Amino acid sequence: MITRLTDRLARRRRVNRARKLGFTIVASNCWGATVYQDLGLEYQTPFVGLFLHPDCYLKLIEDLSLINSPMRFIETSRYPAAEADRQINTAYPVGVLADDIEIHFVHDSGPDDALAKWQRRSARVNPDRLFFAFTDRDGATEQHLQRFDAHPADRKVCFTAQPHPNLSSVV
């Protein structure tokens, strides 16, 4: 009984602290949305219900101002595995920033819905408190992991299925 109460109080303190921080998670997939949901916070990031292939994600985080670029939508992804999945499951919208950064909006019903959410959530980004999250999924190579690890951000994490002792951001 005491342990459960202590745990609940500790969680409440963590949630209250997170609310005061006003942070933005820049994730290559839906992981960041889960953090906001778990904490009961409004999304302060456009990186919700989507994923980016490693090349696209890394290009975007290397110049984060690109999130404010005009977005257009394409019929066919340049990534064969993503395109195959779109044909088998649901033909979700694929947005493009800066001519070649594909954003796969896997949980949106169409381009209008995806664009409206992207623009609304992009306006909430806190550029002073950014947290970056990457993963070894979706075709990530050792070179992608190294490139992410070399990114100058102080607050970053890369989730992988295998250990990479040479990379400081890998969990």
Short mmCIF file of N, CA and C in Angstrom, two decimals:
data_model
loop_
_atom_site.label_atom_id
_atom_site.label_comp_id
_atom_site.label_asym_id
_atom_site.label_seq_id
_atom_site.Cartn_x
_atom_site.Cartn_y
_atom_site.Cartn_z
N MET A 1 0.82 -1.19 0.00
CA MET A 1 0.00 0.00 0.00
C MET A 1 0.87 1.27 0.00
N ILE A 2 1.82 1.32 0.92
CA ILE A 2 2.73 2.48 1.00
C ILE A 2 3.54 2.59 -0.29
N THR A 3 4.00 1.46 -0.81
CA THR A 3 4.81 1.47 -2.03
C THR A 3 4.01 2.04 -3.20
N ARG A 4 2.76 1.61 -3.34
CA ARG A 4 1.93 2.13 -4.44
C ARG A 4 1.69 3.63 -4.29
N LEU A 5 1.45 4.08 -3.08
CA LEU A 5 1.25 5.50 -2.83
C LEU A 5 2.52 6.28 -3.14
N THR A 6 3.64 5.78 -2.72
CA THR A 6 4.93 6.42 -3.00
C THR A 6 5.18 6.49 -4.51
N ASP A 7 4.88 5.40 -5.20
CA ASP A 7 5.05 5.38 -6.66
C ASP A 7 4.15 6.40 -7.33
N ARG A 8 2.91 6.50 -6.90
CA ARG A 8 1.98 7.46 -7.49
C ARG A 8 2.43 8.90 -7.24
N LEU A 9 2.91 9.16 -6.03
CA LEU A 9 3.39 10.51 -5.72
C LEU A 9 4.64 10.85 -6.55
N ALA A 10 5.54 9.89 -6.71
CA ALA A 10 6.74 10.11 -7.51
C ALA A 10 6.36 10.36 -8.96
N ARG A 11 5.40 9.60 -9.48
CA ARG A 11 4.94 9.81 -10.87
C ARG A 11 4.33 11.19 -11.02
N ARG A 12 3.50 11.60 -10.07
CA ARG A 12 2.87 12.91 -10.13
C ARG A 12 3.93 14.02 -10.15
N ARG A 13 4.98 13.89 -9.34
CA ARG A 13 6.07 14.87 -9.34
C ARG A 13 6.76 14.92 -10.70
N ARG A 14 7.00 13.74 -11.30
CA ARG A 14 7.66 13.69 -12.62
C ARG A 14 6.78 14.35 -13.68
N VAL A 15 5.48 14.07 -13.63
CA VAL A 15 4.56 14.66 -14.62
C VAL A 15 4.50 16.17 -14.44
N ASN A 16 4.39 16.64 -13.21
CA ASN A 16 4.34 18.08 -12.97
C ASN A 16 5.62 18.77 -13.43
N ARG A 17 6.75 18.13 -13.19
CA ARG A 17 8.03 18.69 -13.64
C ARG A 17 8.07 18.75 -15.17
N ALA A 18 7.61 17.68 -15.83
CA ALA A 18 7.60 17.65 -17.30
C ALA A 18 6.69 18.74 -17.86
N ARG A 19 5.55 18.97 -17.23
CA ARG A 19 4.64 20.01 -17.71
C ARG A 19 5.31 21.39 -17.65
N LYS A 20 6.07 21.63 -16.60
CA LYS A 20 6.73 22.93 -16.45
C LYS A 20 7.86 23.11 -17.46
N LEU A 21 8.48 22.02 -17.88
CA LEU A 21 9.62 22.11 -18.78
C LEU A 21 9.23 22.58 -20.18
N GLY A 22 8.07 22.17 -20.69
CA GLY A 22 7.67 22.55 -22.03
C GLY A 22 8.66 22.08 -23.08
N PHE A 23 8.77 20.80 -23.27
CA PHE A 23 9.79 20.22 -24.13
C PHE A 23 9.21 19.72 -25.45
N THR A 24 10.08 19.60 -26.45
CA THR A 24 9.72 19.07 -27.76
C THR A 24 10.56 17.84 -28.05
N ILE A 25 9.88 16.75 -28.38
CA ILE A 25 10.56 15.52 -28.78
C ILE A 25 10.57 15.47 -30.30
N VAL A 26 11.76 15.33 -30.86
CA VAL A 26 11.94 15.20 -32.30
C VAL A 26 12.33 13.75 -32.55
N ALA A 27 11.34 12.92 -32.87
CA ALA A 27 11.56 11.48 -32.99
C ALA A 27 11.40 11.02 -34.43
N SER A 28 12.09 9.95 -34.75
CA SER A 28 12.00 9.40 -36.11
C SER A 28 10.77 8.52 -36.30
N ASN A 29 10.02 8.30 -35.21
CA ASN A 29 8.79 7.51 -35.30
C ASN A 29 7.82 7.94 -34.21
N CYS A 30 6.84 7.11 -33.89
CA CYS A 30 5.78 7.46 -32.95
C CYS A 30 6.19 7.45 -31.48
N TRP A 31 7.43 7.10 -31.19
CA TRP A 31 7.86 6.98 -29.80
C TRP A 31 7.59 8.24 -29.00
N GLY A 32 7.88 9.39 -29.55
CA GLY A 32 7.69 10.64 -28.84
C GLY A 32 6.25 10.88 -28.44
N ALA A 33 5.32 10.53 -29.32
CA ALA A 33 3.90 10.70 -29.00
C ALA A 33 3.53 9.90 -27.77
N THR A 34 4.10 8.73 -27.63
CA THR A 34 3.82 7.87 -26.49
C THR A 34 4.25 8.55 -25.18
N VAL A 35 5.36 9.25 -25.20
CA VAL A 35 5.82 9.96 -24.01
C VAL A 35 4.81 11.02 -23.61
N TYR A 36 4.37 11.83 -24.57
CA TYR A 36 3.38 12.86 -24.26
C TYR A 36 2.09 12.23 -23.75
N GLN A 37 1.64 11.16 -24.38
CA GLN A 37 0.41 10.48 -23.94
C GLN A 37 0.56 9.95 -22.52
N ASP A 38 1.70 9.32 -22.24
CA ASP A 38 1.93 8.75 -20.92
C ASP A 38 1.93 9.83 -19.83
N LEU A 39 2.44 11.01 -20.18
CA LEU A 39 2.49 12.11 -19.22
C LEU A 39 1.21 12.94 -19.21
N GLY A 40 0.29 12.64 -20.13
CA GLY A 40 -0.96 13.39 -20.20
C GLY A 40 -0.76 14.81 -20.69
N LEU A 41 0.23 15.02 -21.56
CA LEU A 41 0.55 16.35 -22.06
C LEU A 41 0.10 16.55 -23.50
N GLU A 42 -0.19 17.79 -23.84
CA GLU A 42 -0.48 18.15 -25.22
C GLU A 42 0.80 17.96 -26.04
N TYR A 43 0.64 17.49 -27.27
CA TYR A 43 1.80 17.33 -28.14
C TYR A 43 2.45 18.68 -28.39
N GLN A 44 3.74 18.77 -28.12
CA GLN A 44 4.50 19.97 -28.43
C GLN A 44 5.51 19.64 -29.52
N THR A 45 5.07 18.83 -30.44
CA THR A 45 5.91 18.37 -31.53
C THR A 45 5.02 17.96 -32.70
N PRO A 46 5.50 18.15 -33.93
CA PRO A 46 4.75 17.63 -35.07
C PRO A 46 5.05 16.15 -35.34
N PHE A 47 6.00 15.56 -34.61
CA PHE A 47 6.44 14.19 -34.85
C PHE A 47 5.53 13.20 -34.12
N VAL A 48 4.28 13.14 -34.57
CA VAL A 48 3.25 12.31 -33.96
C VAL A 48 2.56 11.52 -35.06
N GLY A 49 2.39 10.22 -34.88
CA GLY A 49 1.66 9.41 -35.85
C GLY A 49 2.36 9.30 -37.19
N LEU A 50 3.68 9.30 -37.16
CA LEU A 50 4.43 9.28 -38.41
C LEU A 50 5.77 8.61 -38.20
N PHE A 51 6.48 8.42 -39.31
CA PHE A 51 7.88 8.00 -39.23
C PHE A 51 8.63 8.58 -40.40
N LEU A 52 9.95 8.67 -40.21
CA LEU A 52 10.85 9.12 -41.27
C LEU A 52 11.93 8.07 -41.44
N HIS A 53 12.30 7.83 -42.67
CA HIS A 53 13.43 6.94 -42.93
C HIS A 53 14.70 7.63 -42.43
N PRO A 54 15.72 6.87 -42.08
CA PRO A 54 16.92 7.44 -41.48
C PRO A 54 17.54 8.62 -42.24
N ASP A 55 17.70 8.50 -43.55
CA ASP A 55 18.30 9.61 -44.31
C ASP A 55 17.47 10.88 -44.17
N CYS A 56 16.17 10.73 -44.24
CA CYS A 56 15.28 11.89 -44.15
C CYS A 56 15.31 12.49 -42.74
N TYR A 57 15.24 11.64 -41.73
CA TYR A 57 15.27 12.12 -40.35
C TYR A 57 16.57 12.87 -40.06
N LEU A 58 17.68 12.28 -40.44
CA LEU A 58 18.97 12.90 -40.15
C LEU A 58 19.13 14.23 -40.89
N LYS A 59 18.68 14.29 -42.13
CA LYS A 59 18.75 15.56 -42.86
C LYS A 59 17.90 16.62 -42.16
N LEU A 60 16.74 16.22 -41.69
CA LEU A 60 15.84 17.16 -41.03
C LEU A 60 16.42 17.67 -39.71
N ILE A 61 16.98 16.78 -38.89
CA ILE A 61 17.50 17.26 -37.60
C ILE A 61 18.79 18.05 -37.77
N GLU A 62 19.47 17.86 -38.87
CA GLU A 62 20.69 18.65 -39.12
C GLU A 62 20.35 20.09 -39.51
N ASP A 63 19.10 20.32 -39.93
CA ASP A 63 18.61 21.68 -40.19
C ASP A 63 17.13 21.70 -39.82
N LEU A 64 16.88 21.80 -38.53
CA LEU A 64 15.51 21.68 -38.02
C LEU A 64 14.58 22.79 -38.52
N SER A 65 15.14 23.87 -39.02
CA SER A 65 14.29 24.94 -39.57
C SER A 65 13.46 24.42 -40.76
N LEU A 66 13.88 23.30 -41.34
CA LEU A 66 13.14 22.74 -42.47
C LEU A 66 11.73 22.28 -42.10
N ILE A 67 11.44 22.12 -40.81
CA ILE A 67 10.07 21.72 -40.44
C ILE A 67 9.06 22.79 -40.83
N ASN A 68 9.53 24.01 -41.03
CA ASN A 68 8.63 25.10 -41.44
C ASN A 68 8.58 25.28 -42.94
N SER A 69 9.25 24.42 -43.69
CA SER A 69 9.21 24.48 -45.15
C SER A 69 7.82 24.11 -45.65
N PRO A 70 7.46 24.59 -46.82
CA PRO A 70 6.19 24.15 -47.42
C PRO A 70 6.21 22.64 -47.62
N MET A 71 5.08 22.01 -47.38
CA MET A 71 4.98 20.56 -47.55
C MET A 71 4.09 20.27 -48.76
N ARG A 72 4.55 19.33 -49.56
CA ARG A 72 3.73 18.83 -50.65
C ARG A 72 3.56 17.33 -50.42
N PHE A 73 2.58 16.74 -51.07
CA PHE A 73 2.32 15.31 -50.89
C PHE A 73 2.55 14.58 -52.20
N ILE A 74 3.05 13.35 -52.07
CA ILE A 74 3.38 12.55 -53.25
C ILE A 74 2.55 11.28 -53.25
N GLU A 75 2.42 10.69 -54.40
CA GLU A 75 1.65 9.46 -54.56
C GLU A 75 2.47 8.22 -54.23
N THR A 76 3.78 8.27 -54.48
CA THR A 76 4.63 7.09 -54.33
C THR A 76 5.90 7.45 -53.58
N SER A 77 6.20 6.66 -52.55
CA SER A 77 7.43 6.85 -51.78
C SER A 77 8.62 6.34 -52.57
N ARG A 78 9.77 6.93 -52.36
CA ARG A 78 10.99 6.44 -53.00
C ARG A 78 11.56 5.23 -52.27
N TYR A 79 10.98 4.88 -51.12
CA TYR A 79 11.45 3.74 -50.33
C TYR A 79 10.57 2.53 -50.64
N PRO A 80 11.13 1.52 -51.31
CA PRO A 80 10.33 0.36 -51.74
C PRO A 80 9.59 -0.35 -50.60
N ALA A 81 10.23 -0.52 -49.45
CA ALA A 81 9.57 -1.22 -48.34
C ALA A 81 8.37 -0.43 -47.84
N ALA A 82 8.50 0.88 -47.75
CA ALA A 82 7.38 1.72 -47.31
C ALA A 82 6.26 1.69 -48.34
N GLU A 83 6.62 1.74 -49.59
CA GLU A 83 5.60 1.72 -50.65
C GLU A 83 4.86 0.39 -50.66
N ALA A 84 5.57 -0.71 -50.46
CA ALA A 84 4.92 -2.02 -50.39
C ALA A 84 3.95 -2.07 -49.23
N ASP A 85 4.34 -1.53 -48.08
CA ASP A 85 3.46 -1.51 -46.91
C ASP A 85 2.24 -0.64 -47.17
N ARG A 86 2.42 0.47 -47.83
CA ARG A 86 1.29 1.35 -48.17
C ARG A 86 0.29 0.64 -49.08
N GLN A 87 0.77 -0.21 -49.96
CA GLN A 87 -0.12 -0.92 -50.88
C GLN A 87 -0.85 -2.06 -50.19
N ILE A 88 -0.19 -2.71 -49.22
CA ILE A 88 -0.81 -3.84 -48.51
C ILE A 88 -1.78 -3.36 -47.44
N ASN A 89 -1.38 -2.37 -46.67
CA ASN A 89 -2.20 -1.91 -45.55
C ASN A 89 -3.08 -0.74 -45.97
N THR A 90 -2.64 0.43 -45.69
CA THR A 90 -3.41 1.63 -46.02
C THR A 90 -2.52 2.60 -46.76
N ALA A 91 -3.02 3.18 -47.80
CA ALA A 91 -2.23 4.15 -48.56
C ALA A 91 -2.24 5.48 -47.81
N TYR A 92 -1.51 5.51 -46.70
CA TYR A 92 -1.41 6.72 -45.88
C TYR A 92 -0.69 7.83 -46.67
N PRO A 93 -0.88 9.08 -46.29
CA PRO A 93 -0.23 10.18 -47.00
C PRO A 93 1.27 10.25 -46.72
N VAL A 94 2.02 10.66 -47.73
CA VAL A 94 3.46 10.88 -47.60
C VAL A 94 3.73 12.33 -47.99
N GLY A 95 4.20 13.09 -47.00
CA GLY A 95 4.53 14.48 -47.23
C GLY A 95 6.01 14.62 -47.55
N VAL A 96 6.35 15.70 -48.22
CA VAL A 96 7.75 15.96 -48.57
C VAL A 96 8.08 17.41 -48.20
N LEU A 97 9.18 17.56 -47.45
CA LEU A 97 9.73 18.87 -47.13
C LEU A 97 11.04 19.04 -47.89
N ALA A 98 11.34 20.25 -48.27
CA ALA A 98 12.63 20.59 -48.89
C ALA A 98 12.99 19.65 -50.04
N ASP A 99 12.03 19.27 -50.83
CA ASP A 99 12.20 18.47 -52.04
C ASP A 99 12.55 17.00 -51.84
N ASP A 100 13.06 16.60 -50.66
CA ASP A 100 13.43 15.19 -50.56
C ASP A 100 13.29 14.57 -49.17
N ILE A 101 12.74 15.27 -48.20
CA ILE A 101 12.54 14.70 -46.87
C ILE A 101 11.12 14.14 -46.80
N GLU A 102 11.02 12.82 -46.88
CA GLU A 102 9.71 12.15 -46.83
C GLU A 102 9.26 11.95 -45.39
N ILE A 103 8.00 12.30 -45.15
CA ILE A 103 7.38 12.08 -43.85
C ILE A 103 6.17 11.19 -44.09
N HIS A 104 6.18 10.03 -43.46
CA HIS A 104 5.13 9.02 -43.64
C HIS A 104 4.11 9.16 -42.52
N PHE A 105 2.95 9.72 -42.84
CA PHE A 105 1.89 9.97 -41.87
C PHE A 105 0.98 8.75 -41.74
N VAL A 106 1.49 7.73 -41.08
CA VAL A 106 0.81 6.43 -41.05
C VAL A 106 -0.53 6.42 -40.33
N HIS A 107 -0.79 7.42 -39.50
CA HIS A 107 -2.05 7.42 -38.74
C HIS A 107 -3.02 8.51 -39.19
N ASP A 108 -2.76 9.12 -40.35
CA ASP A 108 -3.64 10.18 -40.82
C ASP A 108 -4.47 9.70 -42.00
N SER A 109 -5.67 10.27 -42.11
CA SER A 109 -6.61 9.79 -43.12
C SER A 109 -6.33 10.32 -44.52
N GLY A 110 -5.65 11.45 -44.61
CA GLY A 110 -5.36 12.01 -45.92
C GLY A 110 -4.42 13.20 -45.80
N PRO A 111 -4.00 13.74 -46.92
CA PRO A 111 -3.05 14.87 -46.91
C PRO A 111 -3.54 16.09 -46.14
N ASP A 112 -4.82 16.44 -46.26
CA ASP A 112 -5.33 17.62 -45.57
C ASP A 112 -5.23 17.46 -44.06
N ASP A 113 -5.62 16.28 -43.57
CA ASP A 113 -5.54 15.96 -42.14
C ASP A 113 -4.09 16.00 -41.66
N ALA A 114 -3.20 15.37 -42.41
CA ALA A 114 -1.78 15.32 -42.04
C ALA A 114 -1.17 16.72 -42.00
N LEU A 115 -1.46 17.52 -43.00
CA LEU A 115 -0.88 18.87 -43.08
C LEU A 115 -1.41 19.75 -41.94
N ALA A 116 -2.69 19.67 -41.66
CA ALA A 116 -3.27 20.49 -40.58
C ALA A 116 -2.62 20.14 -39.24
N LYS A 117 -2.46 18.86 -38.95
CA LYS A 117 -1.83 18.45 -37.69
C LYS A 117 -0.37 18.88 -37.65
N TRP A 118 0.34 18.69 -38.76
CA TRP A 118 1.76 19.07 -38.82
C TRP A 118 1.93 20.56 -38.53
N GLN A 119 1.13 21.39 -39.18
CA GLN A 119 1.25 22.84 -39.01
C GLN A 119 0.87 23.27 -37.59
N ARG A 120 -0.22 22.71 -37.07
CA ARG A 120 -0.67 23.06 -35.72
C ARG A 120 0.39 22.68 -34.68
N ARG A 121 0.93 21.48 -34.81
CA ARG A 121 1.91 20.99 -33.83
C ARG A 121 3.28 21.62 -34.01
N SER A 122 3.63 21.99 -35.24
CA SER A 122 4.92 22.66 -35.48
C SER A 122 4.97 24.00 -34.77
N ALA A 123 3.82 24.65 -34.65
CA ALA A 123 3.76 25.95 -33.99
C ALA A 123 4.06 25.84 -32.49
N ARG A 124 3.96 24.64 -31.93
CA ARG A 124 4.19 24.43 -30.49
C ARG A 124 5.62 24.03 -30.15
N VAL A 125 6.48 23.87 -31.13
CA VAL A 125 7.85 23.43 -30.89
C VAL A 125 8.56 24.43 -29.97
N ASN A 126 9.23 23.88 -28.96
CA ASN A 126 10.05 24.69 -28.06
C ASN A 126 11.50 24.52 -28.48
N PRO A 127 12.05 25.46 -29.26
CA PRO A 127 13.42 25.29 -29.77
C PRO A 127 14.49 25.32 -28.68
N ASP A 128 14.12 25.77 -27.48
CA ASP A 128 15.08 25.84 -26.38
C ASP A 128 15.16 24.56 -25.56
N ARG A 129 14.24 23.63 -25.80
CA ARG A 129 14.24 22.40 -25.02
C ARG A 129 13.86 21.24 -25.96
N LEU A 130 14.82 20.87 -26.80
CA LEU A 130 14.62 19.81 -27.78
C LEU A 130 15.24 18.51 -27.28
N PHE A 131 14.51 17.42 -27.48
CA PHE A 131 15.00 16.07 -27.19
C PHE A 131 14.88 15.27 -28.49
N PHE A 132 15.96 14.63 -28.89
CA PHE A 132 16.00 13.88 -30.14
C PHE A 132 15.98 12.38 -29.85
N ALA A 133 15.17 11.66 -30.61
CA ALA A 133 15.08 10.21 -30.46
C ALA A 133 15.16 9.57 -31.84
N PHE A 134 15.99 8.55 -31.94
CA PHE A 134 16.23 7.83 -33.19
C PHE A 134 16.15 6.34 -32.89
N THR A 135 16.08 5.53 -33.93
CA THR A 135 16.00 4.09 -33.76
C THR A 135 16.72 3.39 -34.90
N ASP A 136 17.03 2.13 -34.67
CA ASP A 136 17.71 1.36 -35.72
C ASP A 136 16.73 0.70 -36.68
N ARG A 137 15.48 1.09 -36.66
CA ARG A 137 14.45 0.54 -37.56
C ARG A 137 14.46 1.24 -38.92
N ASP A 138 13.62 0.76 -39.79
CA ASP A 138 13.35 1.40 -41.08
C ASP A 138 14.59 1.60 -41.95
N GLY A 139 15.48 0.62 -41.88
CA GLY A 139 16.64 0.64 -42.76
C GLY A 139 17.85 1.37 -42.21
N ALA A 140 17.85 1.68 -40.93
CA ALA A 140 19.01 2.37 -40.35
C ALA A 140 20.25 1.48 -40.42
N THR A 141 21.35 2.07 -40.80
CA THR A 141 22.64 1.37 -40.89
C THR A 141 23.55 1.86 -39.76
N GLU A 142 24.68 1.22 -39.64
CA GLU A 142 25.68 1.65 -38.66
C GLU A 142 26.08 3.10 -38.94
N GLN A 143 26.18 3.46 -40.22
CA GLN A 143 26.55 4.84 -40.58
C GLN A 143 25.47 5.83 -40.12
N HIS A 144 24.20 5.46 -40.22
CA HIS A 144 23.13 6.33 -39.72
C HIS A 144 23.25 6.52 -38.22
N LEU A 145 23.50 5.42 -37.51
CA LEU A 145 23.64 5.50 -36.05
C LEU A 145 24.81 6.39 -35.67
N GLN A 146 25.91 6.27 -36.38
CA GLN A 146 27.09 7.10 -36.11
C GLN A 146 26.79 8.57 -36.41
N ARG A 147 26.08 8.82 -37.48
CA ARG A 147 25.73 10.20 -37.84
C ARG A 147 24.83 10.83 -36.77
N PHE A 148 23.86 10.04 -36.28
CA PHE A 148 23.00 10.54 -35.20
C PHE A 148 23.84 10.79 -33.95
N ASP A 149 24.71 9.85 -33.62
CA ASP A 149 25.54 9.98 -32.43
C ASP A 149 26.43 11.23 -32.50
N ALA A 150 26.84 11.59 -33.69
CA ALA A 150 27.70 12.77 -33.88
C ALA A 150 26.92 14.09 -33.86
N HIS A 151 25.60 14.02 -33.91
CA HIS A 151 24.79 15.23 -33.88
C HIS A 151 25.10 16.00 -32.60
N PRO A 152 25.24 17.32 -32.67
CA PRO A 152 25.68 18.09 -31.51
C PRO A 152 24.66 18.24 -30.37
N ALA A 153 23.45 17.75 -30.52
CA ALA A 153 22.45 17.90 -29.47
C ALA A 153 22.90 17.25 -28.17
N ASP A 154 22.62 17.91 -27.07
CA ASP A 154 22.95 17.36 -25.74
C ASP A 154 21.95 16.30 -25.30
N ARG A 155 20.70 16.47 -25.70
CA ARG A 155 19.63 15.57 -25.25
C ARG A 155 19.19 14.70 -26.42
N LYS A 156 19.76 13.51 -26.48
CA LYS A 156 19.42 12.60 -27.58
C LYS A 156 19.57 11.17 -27.10
N VAL A 157 18.77 10.31 -27.75
CA VAL A 157 18.84 8.88 -27.44
C VAL A 157 18.55 8.11 -28.72
N CYS A 158 19.24 7.00 -28.88
CA CYS A 158 19.02 6.12 -30.03
C CYS A 158 18.73 4.73 -29.49
N PHE A 159 17.53 4.24 -29.76
CA PHE A 159 17.12 2.92 -29.31
C PHE A 159 17.51 1.88 -30.36
N THR A 160 18.23 0.85 -29.94
CA THR A 160 18.67 -0.18 -30.87
C THR A 160 18.41 -1.56 -30.30
N ALA A 161 18.34 -2.53 -31.19
CA ALA A 161 18.13 -3.92 -30.78
C ALA A 161 19.44 -4.59 -30.37
N GLN A 162 20.54 -4.04 -30.83
CA GLN A 162 21.86 -4.60 -30.54
C GLN A 162 22.72 -3.54 -29.84
N PRO A 163 23.64 -3.97 -28.99
CA PRO A 163 24.53 -3.01 -28.35
C PRO A 163 25.49 -2.38 -29.36
N HIS A 164 25.81 -1.14 -29.11
CA HIS A 164 26.79 -0.39 -29.92
C HIS A 164 27.67 0.37 -28.92
N PRO A 165 28.61 -0.31 -28.28
CA PRO A 165 29.39 0.32 -27.22
C PRO A 165 30.20 1.53 -27.66
N ASN A 166 30.42 1.66 -28.95
CA ASN A 166 31.18 2.80 -29.47
C ASN A 166 30.33 4.06 -29.63
N LEU A 167 29.03 3.94 -29.42
CA LEU A 167 28.13 5.10 -29.61
C LEU A 167 27.52 5.50 -28.26
N SER A 168 27.72 6.75 -27.89
CA SER A 168 27.29 7.21 -26.56
C SER A 168 25.78 7.43 -26.43
N SER A 169 25.08 7.63 -27.52
CA SER A 169 23.64 7.91 -27.44
C SER A 169 22.76 6.66 -27.51
N VAL A 170 23.37 5.51 -27.71
CA VAL A 170 22.61 4.27 -27.90
C VAL A 170 22.17 3.64 -26.58
N VAL A 171 20.89 3.24 -26.58
CA VAL A 171 20.32 2.49 -25.46
C VAL A 171 19.75 1.21 -26.05
#
